[in-house]
């Protein structure tokens, strides 16, 4: 046929056409039979879709106008390029041979994909992970399951999966792999139980005599323990007698120590009881006191309170007015005293306490002389009573706190300056709560 070209086609094209391919059915760029044929509308040249797209891509990359690669006519992609379905159908009807070596199949080009999907002589890759070998499809199954180094095996001992090429590495670490006892007792033990076998079971392990606790120092193999015990009865009896004698002496010594310890504990309990009664104190540190006092004297409300504290089970806090009129005589100066009050608060242990509150409360303003023997602390005290004048202060609280009870004239401003009651702008007020019978402090 004039204008036609016979097979074989140029190198790189894997379709072997039985019939010759006409020149006008060849791509003007790759010169191979058209694939997904397209045609230019103004000049009528045919190209493979991918070949023409690559030609356009290079032009666009160089910022050149699009044109036909045959006659250089200007082209507009959306307007001048058309799919050539008639040509594509004609090419797909051509008869080709299978490109796989040795395969005798031939058929229309449109059937190529279906044939290659099942062609037994097509070269395919191994489907096992990490394997890069290729072979014909008819040999794939045998390779994948029998000869591939990367085929997956299951360990006969631990059932773990691993590639065939790593079998030896797995067995060298498999915890279920049986090993011969390292002491050559003849037993085969799982790798994970070797240490337990040697420590607790192997008859060749050197162990101490079971009478080590009474002084036997013999070290023998586990299998020889029973003979050793049978032949050393007298030695073990002698050791037991010595051990018993030593134990008796230690028991007597321990008894003496326990007796002394019991005496010390009883003495300590008495001291603790005394401490609870006599030293049940709370110390309130008030800093920036001169500024507090200045504001109070100038008329500002500066009442201050301590943090709540527990003493003898009662929840309490202290309340102080730095500038209170504590005098009942109208002729004396007013606003010249520091007052102090104790406030009984609702606490956790109220249900277990005795009411009304009848403890002795001792207030002490600490003289901060360095030599404690030279101190002149200011001390006042009161005792909770059930009298009508103090019932609201010392009854069991029904609200968060009771009315405070204390001294409006605890210490005068004049007396505050006579000694070292204020040091580094700080004063210390101590409160102790004791039983009424304990009058010493």
XYZ file of C-alpha atoms in Angstrom:
441
model
C 0.000 0.000 0.000
C 1.460 3.352 -1.049
C 2.333 5.664 1.863
C 2.263 2.815 4.406
C 5.054 1.603 6.675
C 5.504 -2.017 7.823
C 6.577 -3.301 11.214
C 8.791 -3.460 13.196
C 8.333 0.019 14.604
C 11.107 2.265 16.010
C 12.989 1.183 19.155
C 11.136 1.888 22.447
C 7.651 1.146 21.163
C 6.564 -2.227 22.573
C 3.574 -2.891 20.261
C 4.370 -5.119 17.285
C 1.812 -4.428 14.578
C 0.966 -7.287 12.213
C -0.152 -4.886 9.445
C 1.672 -1.842 8.149
C 0.708 1.523 9.672
C -0.137 4.358 7.270
C 1.993 7.478 7.510
C -0.952 9.740 8.386
C -1.647 7.546 11.423
C 1.788 8.231 12.856
C 2.472 11.030 15.360
C 4.317 13.893 13.670
C 6.470 14.248 16.784
C 7.378 10.684 17.948
C 6.677 9.029 14.572
C 4.888 6.152 16.309
C 1.242 5.088 15.898
C -0.977 7.714 17.475
C -2.007 7.284 21.096
C -5.016 9.365 22.216
C -4.906 11.102 18.842
C -5.474 14.864 18.631
C -5.605 17.054 15.513
C -4.965 20.744 14.913
C -8.023 22.506 13.522
C -6.382 24.956 11.127
C -3.585 22.792 9.625
C -4.910 19.250 10.220
C -1.758 17.655 11.636
C -2.156 14.704 13.999
C -0.195 14.083 17.211
C -0.259 11.924 20.307
C -1.935 13.939 23.063
C 1.061 13.553 25.396
C 3.561 14.462 22.654
C 1.733 17.693 21.775
C 1.313 18.612 25.478
C 5.064 18.189 26.010
C 5.733 20.407 22.938
C 3.433 23.097 24.404
C 5.087 22.767 27.835
C 8.534 23.527 26.398
C 7.177 26.563 24.527
C 5.471 27.898 27.654
C 8.637 27.315 29.662
C 10.532 29.506 27.170
C 7.642 32.010 27.086
C 7.090 31.409 23.378
C 3.667 31.399 21.656
C 2.038 28.024 21.015
C 2.433 26.667 17.468
C 2.159 23.514 15.374
C 5.457 21.554 15.544
C 5.118 20.730 11.815
C 4.397 24.077 10.092
C 4.774 26.512 13.028
C 1.256 27.907 12.587
C 0.046 29.764 15.686
C -2.345 27.717 17.843
C -4.764 28.478 20.665
C -5.047 25.419 22.871
C -8.759 25.678 23.730
C -9.823 26.563 20.181
C -7.484 24.733 17.795
C -6.856 21.294 19.423
C -9.437 18.496 19.010
C -9.628 14.822 19.947
C -9.495 12.626 16.819
C -11.791 9.767 17.909
C -12.134 8.290 14.413
C -8.375 7.910 14.032
C -8.076 6.515 17.572
C -10.731 3.855 16.834
C -8.972 2.898 13.599
C -5.604 2.466 15.345
C -7.145 0.464 18.194
C -8.544 -1.982 15.604
C -5.073 -2.810 14.225
C -3.818 -6.327 14.939
C -0.714 -6.593 17.155
C 1.387 -9.371 18.585
C 2.031 -9.764 22.314
C 5.305 -8.006 23.200
C 6.192 -10.731 25.740
C 8.959 -12.965 24.415
C 7.647 -16.391 23.427
C 3.921 -15.478 23.633
C 1.948 -16.409 20.482
C -1.036 -14.144 21.182
C -2.216 -11.644 18.587
C -5.300 -9.427 18.567
C -6.613 -5.886 18.282
C -4.604 -3.148 20.000
C -7.620 -2.304 22.206
C -7.323 -5.829 23.753
C -3.675 -5.428 24.670
C -4.293 -4.314 28.280
C -6.619 -7.225 29.060
C -4.210 -9.717 27.529
C -1.150 -8.401 29.360
C -3.054 -8.591 32.649
C -3.049 -12.380 32.296
C -0.161 -13.099 29.925
C 1.868 -15.916 31.481
C 5.089 -14.798 29.732
C 4.898 -11.104 30.740
C 7.832 -9.971 32.874
C 6.544 -9.003 36.356
C 8.113 -7.993 39.684
C 8.078 -10.075 42.852
C 5.193 -9.057 45.113
C 7.105 -9.661 48.378
C 8.190 -6.540 50.238
C 11.852 -5.545 49.686
C 12.381 -8.004 46.784
C 13.473 -6.381 43.477
C 13.671 -9.524 41.289
C 11.637 -9.901 38.062
C 10.407 -13.021 36.251
C 7.689 -14.226 33.859
C 4.216 -14.346 35.379
C 4.073 -18.162 35.136
C 7.064 -18.382 37.521
C 5.829 -15.730 39.981
C 3.886 -18.004 42.349
C 6.785 -20.428 42.794
C 9.233 -17.594 43.362
C 6.994 -15.782 45.878
C 6.262 -18.894 47.952
C 9.373 -21.048 47.526
C 12.539 -19.359 46.346
C 12.268 -15.655 47.254
C 14.694 -14.612 49.981
C 12.096 -12.134 51.252
C 9.210 -14.579 51.541
C 7.628 -14.534 54.997
C 8.173 -17.560 57.255
C 6.674 -18.376 60.661
C 9.083 -19.445 63.396
C 8.531 -23.086 64.485
C 9.327 -22.167 68.094
C 7.688 -18.793 68.839
C 5.340 -18.450 65.808
C 6.721 -14.978 65.021
C 6.855 -13.951 61.324
C 10.134 -12.997 59.610
C 11.678 -12.947 56.083
C 13.524 -16.108 55.017
C 16.778 -14.164 54.611
C 16.622 -13.179 58.304
C 15.828 -16.611 59.673
C 19.254 -17.147 61.242
C 19.213 -13.724 62.881
C 15.783 -14.459 64.354
C 16.800 -17.880 65.686
C 19.860 -16.306 67.328
C 17.496 -14.155 69.401
C 14.297 -16.266 69.614
C 13.244 -16.573 73.275
C 11.526 -19.921 72.649
C 14.535 -21.541 70.931
C 15.811 -24.576 72.925
C 19.427 -24.375 74.104
C 21.631 -26.916 75.834
C 22.326 -26.059 79.480
C 25.603 -24.136 79.666
C 26.651 -26.289 82.652
C 26.336 -29.430 80.537
C 23.714 -31.114 82.659
C 22.216 -32.521 79.451
C 18.934 -30.625 79.557
C 17.577 -28.490 76.685
C 15.938 -25.324 77.980
C 14.088 -22.470 76.262
C 16.395 -19.462 75.878
C 14.102 -17.312 78.060
C 14.255 -19.854 80.924
C 17.993 -20.614 80.945
C 18.777 -18.312 83.889
C 15.871 -19.727 85.926
C 16.994 -23.292 85.165
C 20.564 -22.619 86.312
C 19.462 -20.738 89.411
C 16.672 -23.033 90.589
C 16.797 -26.395 88.794
C 20.154 -27.439 87.327
C 21.680 -30.301 89.384
C 25.221 -29.025 88.632
C 24.702 -25.514 90.068
C 26.831 -24.780 93.146
C 24.587 -23.757 96.063
C 24.897 -23.229 99.826
C 24.038 -25.893 102.368
C 20.362 -25.576 103.493
C 21.728 -25.205 107.049
C 23.667 -22.073 106.136
C 21.463 -20.097 108.531
C 22.938 -21.939 111.502
C 26.541 -21.532 110.319
C 27.315 -24.281 107.766
C 29.626 -22.811 105.121
C 29.638 -25.759 102.681
C 29.129 -25.049 98.935
C 28.029 -28.110 96.940
C 26.325 -28.992 93.682
C 22.540 -29.178 93.926
C 22.587 -32.931 93.216
C 24.892 -33.507 96.235
C 22.818 -31.587 98.804
C 21.033 -34.646 100.192
C 24.233 -36.738 100.656
C 25.886 -33.752 102.332
C 22.994 -33.345 104.779
C 23.040 -37.059 105.645
C 26.788 -37.170 106.308
C 26.935 -33.907 108.299
C 24.223 -34.489 110.904
C 26.551 -34.162 113.930
C 28.209 -31.027 112.558
C 24.806 -29.453 111.954
C 23.632 -30.358 115.481
C 26.719 -28.722 116.986
C 26.113 -25.606 114.915
C 22.453 -25.579 115.987
C 23.423 -25.715 119.671
C 25.825 -22.802 119.255
C 23.181 -20.869 117.341
C 20.592 -21.560 120.048
C 22.957 -20.398 122.766
C 23.781 -17.218 120.888
C 20.091 -16.659 120.256
C 19.301 -16.969 123.959
C 21.912 -14.350 124.803
C 20.625 -11.995 122.111
C 17.053 -12.514 123.324
C 18.014 -11.588 126.888
C 19.903 -8.525 125.641
C 16.955 -7.482 123.451
C 14.581 -7.911 126.417
C 16.734 -5.579 128.509
C 16.816 -3.005 125.711
C 13.040 -3.217 125.258
C 12.525 -2.674 128.991
C 14.680 0.461 128.893
C 12.934 1.634 125.755
C 9.526 1.162 127.388
C 10.669 3.284 130.331
C 11.829 6.015 127.988
C 8.551 5.902 126.046
C 6.520 6.229 129.259
C 8.649 9.179 130.303
C 8.280 10.754 126.877
C 4.491 10.330 126.964
C 4.394 12.207 130.281
C 6.526 14.991 128.815
C 4.300 15.190 125.750
C 1.198 15.384 127.916
C 2.810 18.152 129.919
C 3.844 19.921 126.709
C 0.330 19.728 125.356
C -1.044 21.270 128.510
C 1.623 23.888 129.186
C 3.057 24.787 125.790
C 0.025 24.788 123.548
C 1.020 28.128 122.035
C 0.664 30.149 118.825
C 2.977 33.073 117.923
C 1.634 35.897 115.745
C 4.269 37.917 113.834
C 3.065 41.380 112.749
C 5.403 43.210 110.353
C 5.220 46.842 109.110
C 3.774 47.619 112.534
C 4.729 51.301 112.710
C 2.853 51.986 109.448
C -0.178 50.097 110.782
C -0.038 52.118 114.013
C 0.352 55.417 112.127
C -2.730 54.747 110.002
C -4.731 53.736 113.077
C -3.814 56.928 114.955
C -4.733 59.028 111.885
C -8.227 57.578 112.006
C -8.056 54.819 109.372
C -9.734 51.506 110.213
C -6.796 49.139 110.645
C -8.129 46.205 112.671
C -6.042 43.142 111.760
C -6.485 39.397 112.380
C -4.146 36.411 112.500
C -4.521 33.312 110.391
C -6.820 30.718 112.040
C -5.092 28.044 114.173
C -6.074 24.981 116.229
C -5.143 24.614 119.890
C -6.478 21.860 122.182
C -8.852 20.991 119.329
C -10.498 24.454 119.271
C -10.230 26.584 116.122
C -9.243 30.156 117.010
C -7.809 33.385 115.658
C -6.519 36.657 117.183
C -7.959 40.126 116.541
C -6.052 43.342 117.232
C -7.021 47.017 117.106
C -3.807 49.108 117.122
C -5.549 52.234 118.445
C -8.410 51.583 120.843
C -9.812 53.525 123.784
C -9.232 51.015 126.529
C -9.910 53.361 129.445
C -13.165 53.687 131.359
C -12.123 57.043 132.883
C -13.365 59.985 130.799
C -10.496 62.163 132.067
C -7.803 59.895 130.642
C -6.541 60.181 127.075
C -8.435 58.212 124.418
C -7.090 56.104 121.520
C -3.875 55.246 123.325
C -4.018 51.464 123.620
C -3.325 48.394 121.533
C -6.154 45.875 122.114
C -6.077 42.063 121.733
C -8.967 39.568 121.515
C -9.336 35.836 120.944
C -12.148 34.650 118.641
C -13.511 31.086 118.812
C -14.368 29.800 115.303
C -16.404 26.882 113.966
C -13.951 23.973 113.588
C -13.629 20.355 112.524
C -13.588 18.884 116.025
C -16.366 20.883 117.686
C -18.598 17.813 118.140
C -15.930 16.108 120.267
C -15.029 19.143 122.443
C -16.376 20.391 125.755
C -18.621 23.479 125.601
C -18.668 26.223 126.616
C -14.944 26.926 126.083
C -13.353 27.031 129.578
C -9.626 27.009 128.828
C -7.174 29.539 130.215
C -5.940 31.938 127.494
C -2.614 33.723 128.087
C -1.615 36.688 125.859
C 2.083 37.696 125.780
C 3.723 40.648 124.017
C 7.332 39.497 123.532
C 10.154 41.790 124.695
C 12.779 41.207 121.951
C 15.855 41.775 124.122
C 18.693 39.539 122.889
C 19.338 38.281 126.416
C 16.218 36.329 127.353
C 16.967 36.792 131.069
C 16.546 40.560 130.690
C 13.195 40.458 128.922
C 10.075 42.050 130.415
C 7.238 40.496 128.471
C 3.739 41.924 128.886
C 1.409 39.074 129.944
C -2.337 39.050 130.560
C -4.780 36.156 130.784
C -8.458 35.260 130.812
C -10.466 32.089 131.356
C -13.455 31.049 129.295
C -16.621 30.872 131.416
C -20.285 30.100 130.943
C -21.379 33.378 132.488
C -23.883 35.610 130.645
C -21.276 38.266 129.954
C -19.222 35.860 127.802
C -21.724 33.249 126.622
C -21.699 34.541 123.026
C -17.901 34.366 122.959
C -17.335 30.893 124.441
C -20.422 28.885 123.421
C -20.147 26.357 120.608
C -20.165 28.456 117.378
C -23.328 28.302 115.280
C -21.932 30.723 112.661
C -18.424 30.914 111.233
C -17.118 32.645 114.372
C -18.154 34.005 117.795
C -17.738 37.503 119.194
C -14.157 38.190 120.290
C -13.203 38.340 123.990
C -10.068 39.965 125.356
C -8.447 43.227 126.453
C -9.107 46.683 125.043
C -6.154 48.061 127.012
C -3.635 45.278 126.396
C -0.685 47.694 126.169
C -0.500 51.495 125.890
C 1.236 53.248 123.000
C 3.537 54.891 125.527
C 4.639 51.552 127.009
C 5.283 50.122 123.504
C 8.183 52.525 123.171
C 9.767 51.890 126.581
C 11.496 48.603 125.655
C 12.311 46.484 122.595
C 8.722 45.438 121.883
C 9.051 46.769 118.330
C 12.237 45.630 116.519
C 12.780 45.906 112.765
C 9.211 47.278 112.535
C 7.897 43.920 113.836
C 6.106 42.767 117.017
C 5.395 39.250 118.278
C 2.238 38.321 120.203
C 2.055 34.826 121.672
C -1.130 33.119 122.846
C -1.158 29.952 124.975
C -4.227 27.874 125.756
C -4.065 25.655 128.841
C -6.322 24.027 131.382
C -7.528 26.494 134.019
C -5.693 24.575 136.729
C -2.297 25.167 135.070
C -1.620 28.712 136.260
C 2.139 28.766 135.711
C 3.597 30.153 132.486
